[in-house]
Short mmCIF file of C-alpha atoms in Angstrom, two decimals:
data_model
loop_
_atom_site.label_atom_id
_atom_site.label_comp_id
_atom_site.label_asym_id
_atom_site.label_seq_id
_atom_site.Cartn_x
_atom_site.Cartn_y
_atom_site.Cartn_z
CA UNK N 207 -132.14 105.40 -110.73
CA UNK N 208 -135.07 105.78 -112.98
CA UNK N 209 -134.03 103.23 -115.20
CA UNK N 210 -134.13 101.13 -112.19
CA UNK N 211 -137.29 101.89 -111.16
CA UNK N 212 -139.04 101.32 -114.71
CA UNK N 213 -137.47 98.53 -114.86
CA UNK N 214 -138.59 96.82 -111.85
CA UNK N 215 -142.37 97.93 -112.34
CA UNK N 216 -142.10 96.29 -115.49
CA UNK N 217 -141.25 93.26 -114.21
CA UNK N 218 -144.22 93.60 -111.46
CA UNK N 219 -146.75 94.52 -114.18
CA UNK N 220 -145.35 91.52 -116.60
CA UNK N 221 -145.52 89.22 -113.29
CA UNK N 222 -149.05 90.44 -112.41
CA UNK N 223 -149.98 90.20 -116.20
CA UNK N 224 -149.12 86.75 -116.35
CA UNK N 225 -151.27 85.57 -113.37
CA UNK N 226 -154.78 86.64 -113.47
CA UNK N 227 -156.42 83.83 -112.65
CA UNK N 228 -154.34 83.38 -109.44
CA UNK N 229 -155.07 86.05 -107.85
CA UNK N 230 -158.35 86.15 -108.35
CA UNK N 231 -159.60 82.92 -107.63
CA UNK N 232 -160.89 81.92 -104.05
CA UNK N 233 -161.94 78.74 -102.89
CA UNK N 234 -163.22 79.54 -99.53
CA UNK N 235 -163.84 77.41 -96.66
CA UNK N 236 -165.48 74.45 -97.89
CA UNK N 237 -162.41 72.42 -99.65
CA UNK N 238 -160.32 72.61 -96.47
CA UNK N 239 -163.66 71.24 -94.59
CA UNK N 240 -163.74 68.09 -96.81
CA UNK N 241 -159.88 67.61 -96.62
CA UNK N 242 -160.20 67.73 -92.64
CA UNK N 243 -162.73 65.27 -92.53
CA UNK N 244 -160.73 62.75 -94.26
CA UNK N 245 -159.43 59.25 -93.13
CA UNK N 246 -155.20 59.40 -92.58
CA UNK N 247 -154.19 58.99 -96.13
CA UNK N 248 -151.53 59.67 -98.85
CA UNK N 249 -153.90 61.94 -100.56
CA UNK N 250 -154.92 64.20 -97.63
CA UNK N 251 -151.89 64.51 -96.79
CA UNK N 252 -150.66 65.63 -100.47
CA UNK N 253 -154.17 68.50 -100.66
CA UNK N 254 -153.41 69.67 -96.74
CA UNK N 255 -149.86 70.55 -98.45
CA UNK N 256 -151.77 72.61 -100.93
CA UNK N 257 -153.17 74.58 -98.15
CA UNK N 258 -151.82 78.02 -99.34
CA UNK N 259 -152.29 77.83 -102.98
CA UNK N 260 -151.60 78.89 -105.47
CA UNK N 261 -155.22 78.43 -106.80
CA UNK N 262 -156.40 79.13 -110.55
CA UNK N 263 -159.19 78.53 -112.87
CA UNK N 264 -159.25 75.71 -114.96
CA UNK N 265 -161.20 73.49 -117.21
CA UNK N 266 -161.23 70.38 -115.30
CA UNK N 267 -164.24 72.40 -113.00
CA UNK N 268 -167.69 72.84 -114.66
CA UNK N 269 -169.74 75.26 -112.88
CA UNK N 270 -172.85 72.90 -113.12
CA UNK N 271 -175.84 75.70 -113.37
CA UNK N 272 -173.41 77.91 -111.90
CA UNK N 273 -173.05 77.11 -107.91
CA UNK N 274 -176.11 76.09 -107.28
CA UNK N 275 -175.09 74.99 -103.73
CA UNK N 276 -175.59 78.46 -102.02
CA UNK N 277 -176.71 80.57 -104.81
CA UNK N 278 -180.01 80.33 -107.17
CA UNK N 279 -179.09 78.11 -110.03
CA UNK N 280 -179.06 79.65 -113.74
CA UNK N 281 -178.85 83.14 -111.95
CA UNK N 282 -175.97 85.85 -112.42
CA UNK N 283 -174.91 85.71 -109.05
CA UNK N 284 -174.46 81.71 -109.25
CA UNK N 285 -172.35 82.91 -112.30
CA UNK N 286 -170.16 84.39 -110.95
CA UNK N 287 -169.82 83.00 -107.54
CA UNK N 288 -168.82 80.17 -109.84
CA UNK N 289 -166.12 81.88 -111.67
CA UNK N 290 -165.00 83.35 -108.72
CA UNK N 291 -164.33 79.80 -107.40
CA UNK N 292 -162.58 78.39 -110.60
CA UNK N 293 -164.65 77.13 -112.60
CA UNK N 294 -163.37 77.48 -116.22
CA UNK N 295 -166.25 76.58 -117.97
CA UNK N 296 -169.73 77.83 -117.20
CA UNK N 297 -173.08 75.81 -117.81
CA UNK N 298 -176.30 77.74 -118.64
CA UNK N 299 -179.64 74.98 -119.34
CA UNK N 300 -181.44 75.68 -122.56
CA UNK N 301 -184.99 76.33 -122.09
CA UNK N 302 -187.34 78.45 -124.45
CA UNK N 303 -190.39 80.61 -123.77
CA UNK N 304 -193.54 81.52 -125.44
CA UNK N 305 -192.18 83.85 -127.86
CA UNK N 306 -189.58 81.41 -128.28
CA UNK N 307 -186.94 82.94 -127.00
CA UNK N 308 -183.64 80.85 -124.95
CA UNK N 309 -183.33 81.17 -121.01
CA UNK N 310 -181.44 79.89 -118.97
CA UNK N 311 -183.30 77.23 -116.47
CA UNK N 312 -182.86 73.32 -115.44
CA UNK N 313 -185.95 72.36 -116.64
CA UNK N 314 -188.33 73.96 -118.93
CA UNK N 315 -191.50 73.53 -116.16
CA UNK N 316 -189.47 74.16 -113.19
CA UNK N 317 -190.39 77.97 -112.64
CA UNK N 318 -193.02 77.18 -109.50
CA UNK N 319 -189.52 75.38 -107.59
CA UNK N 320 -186.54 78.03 -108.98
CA UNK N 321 -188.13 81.02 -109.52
CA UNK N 322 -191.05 83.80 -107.44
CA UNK N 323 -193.38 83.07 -110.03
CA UNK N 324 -196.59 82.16 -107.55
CA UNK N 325 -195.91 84.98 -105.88
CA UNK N 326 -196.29 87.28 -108.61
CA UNK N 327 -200.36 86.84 -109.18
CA UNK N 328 -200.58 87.91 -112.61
CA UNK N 329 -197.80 85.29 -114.06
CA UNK N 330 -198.54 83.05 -111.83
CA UNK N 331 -202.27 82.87 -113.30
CA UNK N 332 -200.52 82.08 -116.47
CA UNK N 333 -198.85 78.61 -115.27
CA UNK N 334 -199.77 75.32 -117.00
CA UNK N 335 -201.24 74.21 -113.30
CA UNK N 336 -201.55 76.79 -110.90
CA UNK N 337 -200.38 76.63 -107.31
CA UNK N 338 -203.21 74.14 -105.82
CA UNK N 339 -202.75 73.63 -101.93
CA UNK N 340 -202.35 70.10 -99.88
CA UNK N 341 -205.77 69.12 -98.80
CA UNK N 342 -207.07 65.67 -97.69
CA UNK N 343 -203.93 63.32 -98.23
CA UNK N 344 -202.84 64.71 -101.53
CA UNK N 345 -199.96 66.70 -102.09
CA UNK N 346 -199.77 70.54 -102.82
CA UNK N 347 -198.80 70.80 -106.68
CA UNK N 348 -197.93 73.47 -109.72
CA UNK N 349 -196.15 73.15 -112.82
CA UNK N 350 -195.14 76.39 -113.69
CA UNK N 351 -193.15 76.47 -117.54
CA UNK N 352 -190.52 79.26 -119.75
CA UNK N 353 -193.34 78.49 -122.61
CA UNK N 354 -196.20 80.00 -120.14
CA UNK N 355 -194.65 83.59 -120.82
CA UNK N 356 -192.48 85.74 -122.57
CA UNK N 357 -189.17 86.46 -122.52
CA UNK N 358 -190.01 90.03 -120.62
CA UNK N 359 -192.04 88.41 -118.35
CA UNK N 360 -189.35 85.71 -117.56
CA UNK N 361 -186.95 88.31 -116.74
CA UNK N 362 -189.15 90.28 -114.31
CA UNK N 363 -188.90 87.00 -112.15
CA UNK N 364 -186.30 86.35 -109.44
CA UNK N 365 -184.30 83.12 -109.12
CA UNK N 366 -184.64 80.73 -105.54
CA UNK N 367 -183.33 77.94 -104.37
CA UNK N 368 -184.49 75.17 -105.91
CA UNK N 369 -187.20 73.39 -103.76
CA UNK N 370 -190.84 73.40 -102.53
CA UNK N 371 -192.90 72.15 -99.67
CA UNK N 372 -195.33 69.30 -100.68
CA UNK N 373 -197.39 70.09 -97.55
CA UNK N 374 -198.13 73.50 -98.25
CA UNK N 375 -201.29 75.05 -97.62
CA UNK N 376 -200.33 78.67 -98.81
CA UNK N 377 -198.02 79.86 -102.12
CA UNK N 378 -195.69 81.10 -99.15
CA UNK N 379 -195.33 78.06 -97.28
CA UNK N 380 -194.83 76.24 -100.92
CA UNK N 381 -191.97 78.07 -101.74
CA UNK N 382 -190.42 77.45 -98.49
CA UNK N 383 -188.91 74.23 -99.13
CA UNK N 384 -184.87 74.52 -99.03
CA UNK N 385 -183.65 71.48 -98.51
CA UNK N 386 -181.59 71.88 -95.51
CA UNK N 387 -178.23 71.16 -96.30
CA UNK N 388 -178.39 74.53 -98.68
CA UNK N 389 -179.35 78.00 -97.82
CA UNK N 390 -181.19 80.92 -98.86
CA UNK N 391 -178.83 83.25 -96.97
CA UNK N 392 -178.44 84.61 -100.91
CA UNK N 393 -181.49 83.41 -102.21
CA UNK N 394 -183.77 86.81 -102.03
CA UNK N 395 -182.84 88.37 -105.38
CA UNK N 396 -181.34 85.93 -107.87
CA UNK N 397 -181.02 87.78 -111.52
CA UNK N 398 -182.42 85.22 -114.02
CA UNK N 399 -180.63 85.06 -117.71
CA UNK N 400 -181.82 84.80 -121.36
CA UNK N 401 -179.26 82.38 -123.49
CA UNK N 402 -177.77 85.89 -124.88
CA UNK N 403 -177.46 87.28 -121.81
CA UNK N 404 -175.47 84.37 -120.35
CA UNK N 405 -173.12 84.26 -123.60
CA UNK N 406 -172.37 88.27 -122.45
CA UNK N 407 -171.36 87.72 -119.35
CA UNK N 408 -169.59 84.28 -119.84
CA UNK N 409 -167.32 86.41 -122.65
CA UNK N 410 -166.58 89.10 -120.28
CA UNK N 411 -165.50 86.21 -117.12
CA UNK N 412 -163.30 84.85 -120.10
CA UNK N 413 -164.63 81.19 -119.60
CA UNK N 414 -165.94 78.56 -121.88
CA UNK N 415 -168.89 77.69 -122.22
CA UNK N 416 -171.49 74.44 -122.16
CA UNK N 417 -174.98 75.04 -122.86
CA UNK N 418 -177.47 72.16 -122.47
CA UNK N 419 -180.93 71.74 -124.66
CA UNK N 420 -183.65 70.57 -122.65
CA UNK N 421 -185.75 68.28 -123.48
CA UNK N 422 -189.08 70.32 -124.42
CA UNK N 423 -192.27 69.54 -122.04
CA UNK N 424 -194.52 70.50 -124.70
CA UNK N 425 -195.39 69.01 -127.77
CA UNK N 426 -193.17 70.25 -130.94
CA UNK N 427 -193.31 71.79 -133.23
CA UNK N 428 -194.66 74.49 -130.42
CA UNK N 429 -196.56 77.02 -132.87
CA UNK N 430 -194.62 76.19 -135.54
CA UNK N 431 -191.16 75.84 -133.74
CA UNK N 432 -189.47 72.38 -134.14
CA UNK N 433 -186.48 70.42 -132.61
CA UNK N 434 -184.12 70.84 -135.12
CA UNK N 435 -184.80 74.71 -135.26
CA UNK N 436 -184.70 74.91 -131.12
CA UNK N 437 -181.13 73.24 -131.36
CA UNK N 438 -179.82 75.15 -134.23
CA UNK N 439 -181.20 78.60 -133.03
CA UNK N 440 -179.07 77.60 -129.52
CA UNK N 441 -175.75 77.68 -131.73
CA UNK N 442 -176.88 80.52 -133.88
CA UNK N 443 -176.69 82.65 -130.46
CA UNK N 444 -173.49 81.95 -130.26
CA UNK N 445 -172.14 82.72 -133.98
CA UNK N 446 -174.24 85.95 -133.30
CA UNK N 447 -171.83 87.24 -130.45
CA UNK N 448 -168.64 85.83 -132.32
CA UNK N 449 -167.87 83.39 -129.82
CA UNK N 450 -165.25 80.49 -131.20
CA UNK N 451 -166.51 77.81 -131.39
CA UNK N 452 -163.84 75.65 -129.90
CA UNK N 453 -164.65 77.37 -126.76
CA UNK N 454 -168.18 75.80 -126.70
CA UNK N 455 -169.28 72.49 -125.71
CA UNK N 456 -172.79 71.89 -126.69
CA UNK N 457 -174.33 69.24 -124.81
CA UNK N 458 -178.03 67.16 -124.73
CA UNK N 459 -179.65 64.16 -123.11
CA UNK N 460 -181.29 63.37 -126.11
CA UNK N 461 -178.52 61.54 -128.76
CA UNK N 462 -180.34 62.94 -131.87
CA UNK N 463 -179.49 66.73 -131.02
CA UNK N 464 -176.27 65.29 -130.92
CA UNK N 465 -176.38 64.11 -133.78
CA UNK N 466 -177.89 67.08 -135.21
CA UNK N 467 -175.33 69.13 -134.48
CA UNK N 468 -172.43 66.88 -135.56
CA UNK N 469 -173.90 66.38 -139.13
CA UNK N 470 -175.15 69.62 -138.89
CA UNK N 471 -172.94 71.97 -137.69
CA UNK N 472 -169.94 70.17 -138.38
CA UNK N 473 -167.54 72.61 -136.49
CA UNK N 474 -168.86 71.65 -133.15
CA UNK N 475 -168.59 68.02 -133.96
CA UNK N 476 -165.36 67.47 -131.62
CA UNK N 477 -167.11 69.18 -128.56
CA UNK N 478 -170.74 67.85 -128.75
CA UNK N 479 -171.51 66.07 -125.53
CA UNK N 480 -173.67 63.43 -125.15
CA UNK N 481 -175.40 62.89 -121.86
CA UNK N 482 -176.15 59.39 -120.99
CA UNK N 483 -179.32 59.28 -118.44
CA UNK N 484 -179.90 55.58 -119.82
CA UNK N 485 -179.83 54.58 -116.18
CA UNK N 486 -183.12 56.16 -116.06
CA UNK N 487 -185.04 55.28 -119.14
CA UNK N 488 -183.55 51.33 -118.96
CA UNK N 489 -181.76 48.84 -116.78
CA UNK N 490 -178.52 50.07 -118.21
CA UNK N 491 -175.75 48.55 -116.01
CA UNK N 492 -172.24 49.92 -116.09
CA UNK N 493 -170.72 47.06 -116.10
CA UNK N 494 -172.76 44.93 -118.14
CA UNK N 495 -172.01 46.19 -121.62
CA UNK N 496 -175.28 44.31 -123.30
CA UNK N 497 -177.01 47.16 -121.21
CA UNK N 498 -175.27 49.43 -122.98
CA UNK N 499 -177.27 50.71 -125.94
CA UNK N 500 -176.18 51.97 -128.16
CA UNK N 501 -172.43 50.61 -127.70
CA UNK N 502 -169.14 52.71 -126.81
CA UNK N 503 -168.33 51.25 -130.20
CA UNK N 504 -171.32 52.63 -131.86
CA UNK N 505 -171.57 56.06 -130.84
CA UNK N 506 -168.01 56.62 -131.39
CA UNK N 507 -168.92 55.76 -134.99
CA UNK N 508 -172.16 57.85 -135.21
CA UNK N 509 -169.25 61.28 -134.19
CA UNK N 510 -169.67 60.72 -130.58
CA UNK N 511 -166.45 62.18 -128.81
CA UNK N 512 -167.78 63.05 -125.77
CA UNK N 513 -169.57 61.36 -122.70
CA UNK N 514 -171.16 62.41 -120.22
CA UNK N 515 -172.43 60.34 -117.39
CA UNK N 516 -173.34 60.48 -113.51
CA UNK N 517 -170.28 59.85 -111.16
CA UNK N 518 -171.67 56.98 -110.09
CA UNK N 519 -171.70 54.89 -113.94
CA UNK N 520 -167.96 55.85 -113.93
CA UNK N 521 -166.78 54.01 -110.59
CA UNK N 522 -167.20 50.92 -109.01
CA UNK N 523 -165.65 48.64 -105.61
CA UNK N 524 -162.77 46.22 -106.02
CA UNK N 525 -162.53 43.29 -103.80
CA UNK N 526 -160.08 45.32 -101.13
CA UNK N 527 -162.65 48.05 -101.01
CA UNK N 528 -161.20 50.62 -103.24
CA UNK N 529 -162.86 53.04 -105.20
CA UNK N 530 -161.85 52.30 -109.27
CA UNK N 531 -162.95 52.81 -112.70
CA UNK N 532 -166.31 50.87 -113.96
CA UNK N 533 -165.87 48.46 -117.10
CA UNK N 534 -168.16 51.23 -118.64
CA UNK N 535 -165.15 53.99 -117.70
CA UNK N 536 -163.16 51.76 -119.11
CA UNK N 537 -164.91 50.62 -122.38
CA UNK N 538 -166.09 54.48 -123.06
CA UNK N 539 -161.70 54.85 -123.32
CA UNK N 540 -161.01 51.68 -125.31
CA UNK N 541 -163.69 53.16 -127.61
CA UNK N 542 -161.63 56.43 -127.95
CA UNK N 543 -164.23 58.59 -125.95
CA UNK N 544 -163.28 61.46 -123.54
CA UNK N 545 -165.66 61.52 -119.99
CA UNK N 546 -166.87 64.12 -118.27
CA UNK N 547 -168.54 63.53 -114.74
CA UNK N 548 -171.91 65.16 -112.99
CA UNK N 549 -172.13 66.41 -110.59
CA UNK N 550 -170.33 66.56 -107.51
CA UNK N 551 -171.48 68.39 -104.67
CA UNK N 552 -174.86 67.34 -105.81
CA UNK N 553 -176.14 65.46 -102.89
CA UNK N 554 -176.06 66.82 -98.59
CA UNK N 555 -174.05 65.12 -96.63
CA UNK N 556 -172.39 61.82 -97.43
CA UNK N 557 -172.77 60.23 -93.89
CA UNK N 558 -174.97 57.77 -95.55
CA UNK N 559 -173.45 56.52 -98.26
CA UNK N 560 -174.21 59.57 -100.60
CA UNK N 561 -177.34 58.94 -102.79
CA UNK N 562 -178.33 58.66 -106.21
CA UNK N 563 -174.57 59.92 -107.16
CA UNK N 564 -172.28 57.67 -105.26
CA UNK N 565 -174.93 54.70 -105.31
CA UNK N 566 -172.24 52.17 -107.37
CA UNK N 567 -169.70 53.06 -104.18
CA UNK N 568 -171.67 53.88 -101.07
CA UNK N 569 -170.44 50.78 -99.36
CA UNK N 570 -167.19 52.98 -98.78
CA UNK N 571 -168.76 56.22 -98.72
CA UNK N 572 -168.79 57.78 -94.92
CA UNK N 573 -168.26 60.93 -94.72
CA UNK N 574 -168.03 64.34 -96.94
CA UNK N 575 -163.87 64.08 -97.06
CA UNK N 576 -164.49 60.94 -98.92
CA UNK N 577 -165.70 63.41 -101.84
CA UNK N 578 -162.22 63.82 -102.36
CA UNK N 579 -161.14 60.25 -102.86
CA UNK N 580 -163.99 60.17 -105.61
CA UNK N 581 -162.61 63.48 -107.17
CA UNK N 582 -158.71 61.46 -106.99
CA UNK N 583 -160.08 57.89 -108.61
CA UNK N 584 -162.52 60.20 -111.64
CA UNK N 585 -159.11 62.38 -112.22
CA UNK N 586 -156.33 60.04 -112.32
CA UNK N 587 -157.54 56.42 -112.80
CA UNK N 588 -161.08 57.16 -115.14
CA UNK N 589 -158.93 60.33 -116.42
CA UNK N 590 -162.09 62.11 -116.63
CA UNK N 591 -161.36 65.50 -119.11
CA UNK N 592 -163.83 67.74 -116.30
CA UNK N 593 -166.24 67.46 -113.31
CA UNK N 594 -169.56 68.96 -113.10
CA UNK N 595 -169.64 70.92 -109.70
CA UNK N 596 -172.53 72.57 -107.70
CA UNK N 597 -169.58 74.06 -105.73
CA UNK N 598 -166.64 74.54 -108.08
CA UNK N 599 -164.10 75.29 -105.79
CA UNK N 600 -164.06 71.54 -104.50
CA UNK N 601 -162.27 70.93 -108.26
CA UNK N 602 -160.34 73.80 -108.82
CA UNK N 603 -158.34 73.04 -105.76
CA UNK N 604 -158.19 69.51 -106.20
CA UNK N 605 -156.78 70.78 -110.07
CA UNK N 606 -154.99 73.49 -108.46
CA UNK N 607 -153.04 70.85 -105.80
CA UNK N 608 -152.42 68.69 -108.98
CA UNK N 609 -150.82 71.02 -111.45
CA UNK N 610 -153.49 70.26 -113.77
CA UNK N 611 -153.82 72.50 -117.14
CA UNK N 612 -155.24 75.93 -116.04
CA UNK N 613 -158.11 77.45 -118.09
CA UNK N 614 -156.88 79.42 -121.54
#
């Protein structure tokens, strides 16, 4: 009779052992929201089917700046809200401060929108423009950067949802500037990072990781600090807690820290991401490849492997009103390049055709359930290798629901 019992909780702990993710991952509400909104379809009717799981992490969902839908972007608790939803790889932004040190944050001037920082009167005298108030027609305004302070001033700060009111007349009524379709039901106490700090916990949640370097907003070399240092020293933290490096994709708008890193550090070569935002510095049209500069062609041959562009470069309208790849989807594969997407669950509500985002298909974008047809065409007909999400758990249980490879 023992030897029955042992044997059976063996089996239980081996069976338990081998699915951690399952069990802990939750999606929530919000998946089964977008499914019910959808039009009658072959592919609501395939995730409804899905309904009860099971769900598990995986790759194919980037936590973009953790879940920034509900939770305080670049903060612990968007962390892990974010791994708690699926997300198998976790993005922190690359900012530095005055003492040069890494943080995590968007944008390196973005404190006075994400952060408490003009309510804290002794940092907030320290911003590049302090908090000035909307009088006579113009606008309330601050600029408020990581390279005003230290690192141990940073981290006395508290994370908020990202926003501010132009019309303000007081730091208070500034800061109160949600946008609506979020919340700051969990916005009170957000626990900003350092770069390190991120790596720590991203070990210990067991996913991968993809930091971005931001482009600086001050002039470099910033007392003696230069570009090629502030992208090196953003891999060196890495080496420095042992992480492999396989399980880091490195990632910049800006194709020369790219390139610095591929010639540089040859070992992240394969997982260097490039960014493309060449929709907003030129008239780059995605399916006009003489817009395209440099070519697919060329960066593959400069060590390019990745691309990453906004949904919205990836897809375009056929003439029955489908939602399919863009000749620059399907040029950055011909080329031999793997696509990543950003970032879903970016925009509020998609009753009007979805914004900046969906702009190349918001003729046949109605409602938030058609979120999921645009998750469908970037998975199976771009064959996009991950999605940015600012709420992961819309991929993971798309991924989930499609047997997709779960996160190692």
């Amino acid at each position: 009779m023992k030897l029955l019992v042992c044997t059976l909780l063996i089996i239980l702990l081996s069976a338990c052992s081998q699915t951690p993710q399952s069990s802990t991952v939750q999606v929530g509400t919000r998946p089964y929201y977008l499914i019910n909104t959808m039009q009658p379809s072959a592919l609501k009717t395939q995730l409804q089917a899905c309904s009860e799981g099971p769900f598990y992490r995986t790759d194919f969902a980037i936590g973009h700046r953790g879940a920034p839908m509900q939770y305080p972007e670049h903060t612990k608790e968007s962390y892990l809200a974010a791994a708690r939803m699926g997300a198998g790889v976790l993005e922190c932004d690359v900012a530095f401060t005055k003492d040069q040190e890494l943080v995590c944050r968007h944008s390196q001037c973005d404190l006075h929108t994400t952060t408490n920082i003009l309510a804290v009167p002794a940092l907030a005298a320290k911003c590049s423009i302090p908090f000035t108030p909307a009088k006579n027609g113009q606008l309330a305004q601050a600029k408020c950067c990581t390279s005003d302070i230290t690192l141990a001033e940073f981290l006395t700060l508290k994370g908020k949802m990202d926003g501010a009111n132009n019309q303000a007349i007081t730091v208070d009524e500034y800061l109160n500037g949600t946008p609506n379709w979020r919340t700051d039901l969990y916005a009170s106490n957000g626990t900003l990072m350092s770069h390190k700090q991120s790596i720590a916990l991203f070990k210990q949640l067991g996913v991968k990781m993809t930091p971005e370097l931001k482009a600086p907003q001050v002039s470099m070399p910033f007392n003696g600090f230069t570009q090629a240092q502030y992208a090196q020293k953003m891999l060196d933290e890495y080496t420095e807690q042992n992480v492999p490096n396989e399980r880091i994709y490195p990632q910049s708008f800006n194709l020369a820290d790219v390139k610095y890193w591929i010639e540089q550090n040859p070992e992240f070569a394969n997982n260097s991401v490039y960014l493309d935002g060449r929709d907003e510095t030129s008239q780059l049209d995605p399916n006009d490849p003489d817009t395209w500069q440099p070519s697919m062609t060329a960066l593959y041959n400069d060590g390019v492997r990745i691309l990453a562009p906004p949904i919205w470069m990836l897809l375009a309208v056929d003439e029955y009103n489908n939602i399919v790849p863009s000749q620059y989807a399907l040029a950055a594969k011909a080329a031999g390049l793997k696509l990543i997407a950003w970032s879903l669950e970016r925009s509020g509500p998609l009753v009007n055709g979805g914004g900046y985002y969906y702009q190349s298909v918001s003729e046949v974008i109605n409602n938030d359930g058609d979120m999921m047809k645009v998750v469908d065409v970037l998975a199976k007909d771009v064959a996009v290798m991950a999605i940015f999400s600012d709420w992961p758990a819309t991929v993971s249980y798309y991924a989930s629901c499609n047997n997709m490879p779960a996160s190692i």
